């Protein structure tokens, strides 16, 4: 989908949209590119997953939407940069205080990794070595816990994206 949008952005003279979609602003701009695609789709009166079809059938409608989003692009980039600055400031504040405030994220990550390693490998090895029958954690609870932690760790974006996809269907 993105190559078609990049080509249309280049044709209509929307250099900022072209750079965002081509990820010339860095790989970390993926969420910005996703937001831009969503805005283009909204302006074109479609959904992001149907934008490619619209670009093939009606490139002039997509070109018009790209021009409109190009006019908003400085504001989008400024909002994105402000969000990154806020995340960085939070991380620096947590690290400056030390203790639990800076340790909960990595410790939680290692705990989730341990739970998955335990469920998949270590439990079976322990049962085989000591000839015991330790019960595994129920898979649904492991997945729920992992999802909850990722939702908290990633600022809720994971949960927000999943819910947005479920609502869009």
Short mmCIF file of C-alpha atoms in Angstrom, two decimals:
data_model
loop_
_atom_site.label_atom_id
_atom_site.label_comp_id
_atom_site.label_asym_id
_atom_site.label_seq_id
_atom_site.Cartn_x
_atom_site.Cartn_y
_atom_site.Cartn_z
CA UNK A 1 0.00 0.00 0.00
CA UNK A 2 2.70 2.48 0.98
CA UNK A 3 4.60 2.45 -2.37
CA UNK A 4 1.44 3.55 -4.18
CA UNK A 5 0.91 6.38 -1.69
CA UNK A 6 4.57 7.42 -1.96
CA UNK A 7 4.27 7.58 -5.73
CA UNK A 8 1.08 9.66 -5.55
CA UNK A 9 2.67 11.98 -2.95
CA UNK A 10 5.65 12.49 -5.26
CA UNK A 11 3.33 13.22 -8.21
CA UNK A 12 1.25 15.81 -6.37
CA UNK A 13 4.27 17.52 -4.81
CA UNK A 14 3.83 16.52 -1.16
CA UNK A 15 7.47 16.11 -0.05
CA UNK A 16 6.74 15.89 3.69
CA UNK A 17 4.19 13.08 3.23
CA UNK A 18 6.57 11.34 0.84
CA UNK A 19 9.41 11.45 3.41
CA UNK A 20 7.17 10.26 6.24
CA UNK A 21 5.77 7.35 4.25
CA UNK A 22 9.19 6.40 2.85
CA UNK A 23 10.51 6.44 6.43
CA UNK A 24 13.24 8.89 5.47
CA UNK A 25 12.70 10.50 8.85
CA UNK A 26 13.96 7.35 10.57
CA UNK A 27 12.62 3.93 11.44
CA UNK A 28 11.26 5.31 14.70
CA UNK A 29 8.72 7.28 12.65
CA UNK A 30 6.58 4.18 12.05
CA UNK A 31 3.81 5.43 14.31
CA UNK A 32 3.89 8.80 12.56
CA UNK A 33 3.61 7.02 9.19
CA UNK A 34 0.65 5.02 10.54
CA UNK A 35 -1.03 8.24 11.71
CA UNK A 36 -0.43 9.86 8.32
CA UNK A 37 -1.91 6.87 6.48
CA UNK A 38 -4.94 6.99 8.78
CA UNK A 39 -5.38 10.73 8.15
CA UNK A 40 -5.08 10.23 4.38
CA UNK A 41 -7.67 7.46 4.52
CA UNK A 42 -10.01 9.62 6.60
CA UNK A 43 -9.64 12.55 4.20
CA UNK A 44 -10.29 10.21 1.26
CA UNK A 45 -13.40 8.84 2.98
CA UNK A 46 -12.16 5.27 3.43
CA UNK A 47 -10.32 3.08 5.91
CA UNK A 48 -6.54 2.52 5.93
CA UNK A 49 -6.90 -1.10 4.77
CA UNK A 50 -9.02 -0.01 1.77
CA UNK A 51 -6.79 2.92 0.85
CA UNK A 52 -4.71 0.84 -1.57
CA UNK A 53 -7.83 -0.15 -3.53
CA UNK A 54 -8.93 3.48 -3.66
CA UNK A 55 -5.45 4.53 -4.85
CA UNK A 56 -5.75 2.05 -7.72
CA UNK A 57 -9.33 2.91 -8.69
CA UNK A 58 -9.39 6.63 -7.94
CA UNK A 59 -5.89 8.11 -7.62
CA UNK A 60 -7.23 11.66 -7.92
CA UNK A 61 -9.24 11.25 -4.68
CA UNK A 62 -6.17 9.96 -2.87
CA UNK A 63 -4.05 12.76 -4.37
CA UNK A 64 -6.54 15.33 -3.03
CA UNK A 65 -6.43 13.69 0.41
CA UNK A 66 -2.62 13.68 0.35
CA UNK A 67 -2.57 17.41 -0.49
CA UNK A 68 -4.91 18.12 2.46
CA UNK A 69 -2.79 16.03 4.85
CA UNK A 70 0.41 17.64 3.51
CA UNK A 71 -0.97 20.98 4.68
CA UNK A 72 -1.40 19.47 8.18
CA UNK A 73 1.96 17.67 8.19
CA UNK A 74 3.96 20.31 10.11
CA UNK A 75 1.42 20.05 12.93
CA UNK A 76 1.53 16.23 12.82
CA UNK A 77 5.33 16.21 13.00
CA UNK A 78 5.27 18.75 15.85
CA UNK A 79 2.76 16.63 17.82
CA UNK A 80 4.83 13.51 17.19
CA UNK A 81 8.03 15.27 18.31
CA UNK A 82 6.30 16.59 21.44
CA UNK A 83 5.14 13.06 22.28
CA UNK A 84 8.67 11.71 21.89
CA UNK A 85 10.05 14.50 24.06
CA UNK A 86 7.47 13.67 26.74
CA UNK A 87 8.38 9.98 26.65
CA UNK A 88 12.08 10.80 26.89
CA UNK A 89 11.50 13.22 29.79
CA UNK A 90 9.51 10.54 31.65
CA UNK A 91 12.25 7.98 31.09
CA UNK A 92 14.92 10.39 32.32
CA UNK A 93 12.88 11.28 35.42
CA UNK A 94 12.36 7.60 36.25
CA UNK A 95 16.06 6.84 35.81
CA UNK A 96 17.11 9.86 37.90
CA UNK A 97 15.02 8.69 40.86
CA UNK A 98 16.31 5.15 40.65
CA UNK A 99 14.85 2.34 42.70
CA UNK A 100 11.56 0.72 41.76
CA UNK A 101 10.50 3.61 39.50
CA UNK A 102 13.32 2.88 37.08
CA UNK A 103 13.42 -0.89 37.60
CA UNK A 104 9.80 -1.99 37.11
CA UNK A 105 9.94 -2.00 33.33
CA UNK A 106 13.06 -4.14 32.84
CA UNK A 107 12.26 -6.39 35.81
CA UNK A 108 8.75 -6.92 34.49
CA UNK A 109 10.14 -7.69 31.04
CA UNK A 110 12.53 -10.28 32.46
CA UNK A 111 9.71 -11.78 34.53
CA UNK A 112 7.49 -12.17 31.43
CA UNK A 113 10.42 -13.75 29.56
CA UNK A 114 10.98 -16.11 32.50
CA UNK A 115 7.28 -17.09 32.56
CA UNK A 116 7.36 -17.94 28.86
CA UNK A 117 10.64 -19.85 29.22
CA UNK A 118 9.18 -21.72 32.21
CA UNK A 119 5.98 -22.58 30.34
CA UNK A 120 7.68 -23.72 27.14
CA UNK A 121 10.98 -25.28 28.27
CA UNK A 122 11.98 -25.14 31.93
CA UNK A 123 8.82 -26.77 33.34
CA UNK A 124 9.21 -29.79 31.08
CA UNK A 125 12.91 -30.08 31.87
CA UNK A 126 12.20 -29.89 35.63
CA UNK A 127 9.44 -32.52 35.32
CA UNK A 128 11.77 -34.82 33.37
CA UNK A 129 14.78 -34.43 35.66
CA UNK A 130 12.98 -34.81 38.99
CA UNK A 131 10.21 -37.08 37.65
CA UNK A 132 7.48 -34.90 39.06
CA UNK A 133 4.36 -33.42 37.54
CA UNK A 134 4.43 -29.70 38.14
CA UNK A 135 1.36 -28.19 36.48
CA UNK A 136 1.83 -25.62 33.72
CA UNK A 137 0.32 -22.17 33.91
CA UNK A 138 -2.91 -21.99 31.87
CA UNK A 139 -2.08 -20.57 28.45
CA UNK A 140 -4.92 -18.05 28.50
CA UNK A 141 -3.66 -16.58 31.78
CA UNK A 142 -0.09 -16.40 30.48
CA UNK A 143 -1.22 -14.62 27.32
CA UNK A 144 -3.49 -12.29 29.33
CA UNK A 145 -0.69 -11.40 31.75
CA UNK A 146 1.79 -10.84 28.91
CA UNK A 147 -0.71 -8.63 27.07
CA UNK A 148 -1.48 -6.65 30.21
CA UNK A 149 2.22 -6.04 30.87
CA UNK A 150 2.91 -5.05 27.26
CA UNK A 151 -0.06 -2.69 27.37
CA UNK A 152 1.33 -1.00 30.47
CA UNK A 153 4.93 -1.07 29.29
CA UNK A 154 4.16 0.30 25.85
CA UNK A 155 1.95 3.08 27.13
CA UNK A 156 -1.31 1.41 26.17
CA UNK A 157 -0.59 1.65 22.44
CA UNK A 158 -0.74 -2.12 22.01
CA UNK A 159 -4.16 -2.37 23.61
CA UNK A 160 -5.35 0.76 21.81
CA UNK A 161 -4.30 -0.66 18.43
CA UNK A 162 -5.91 -4.04 19.08
CA UNK A 163 -9.18 -2.44 20.20
CA UNK A 164 -9.14 -0.06 17.22
CA UNK A 165 -8.74 -3.02 14.83
CA UNK A 166 -11.54 -4.92 16.57
CA UNK A 167 -13.88 -1.90 16.40
CA UNK A 168 -13.03 -1.29 12.72
CA UNK A 169 -14.20 -4.78 11.80
#
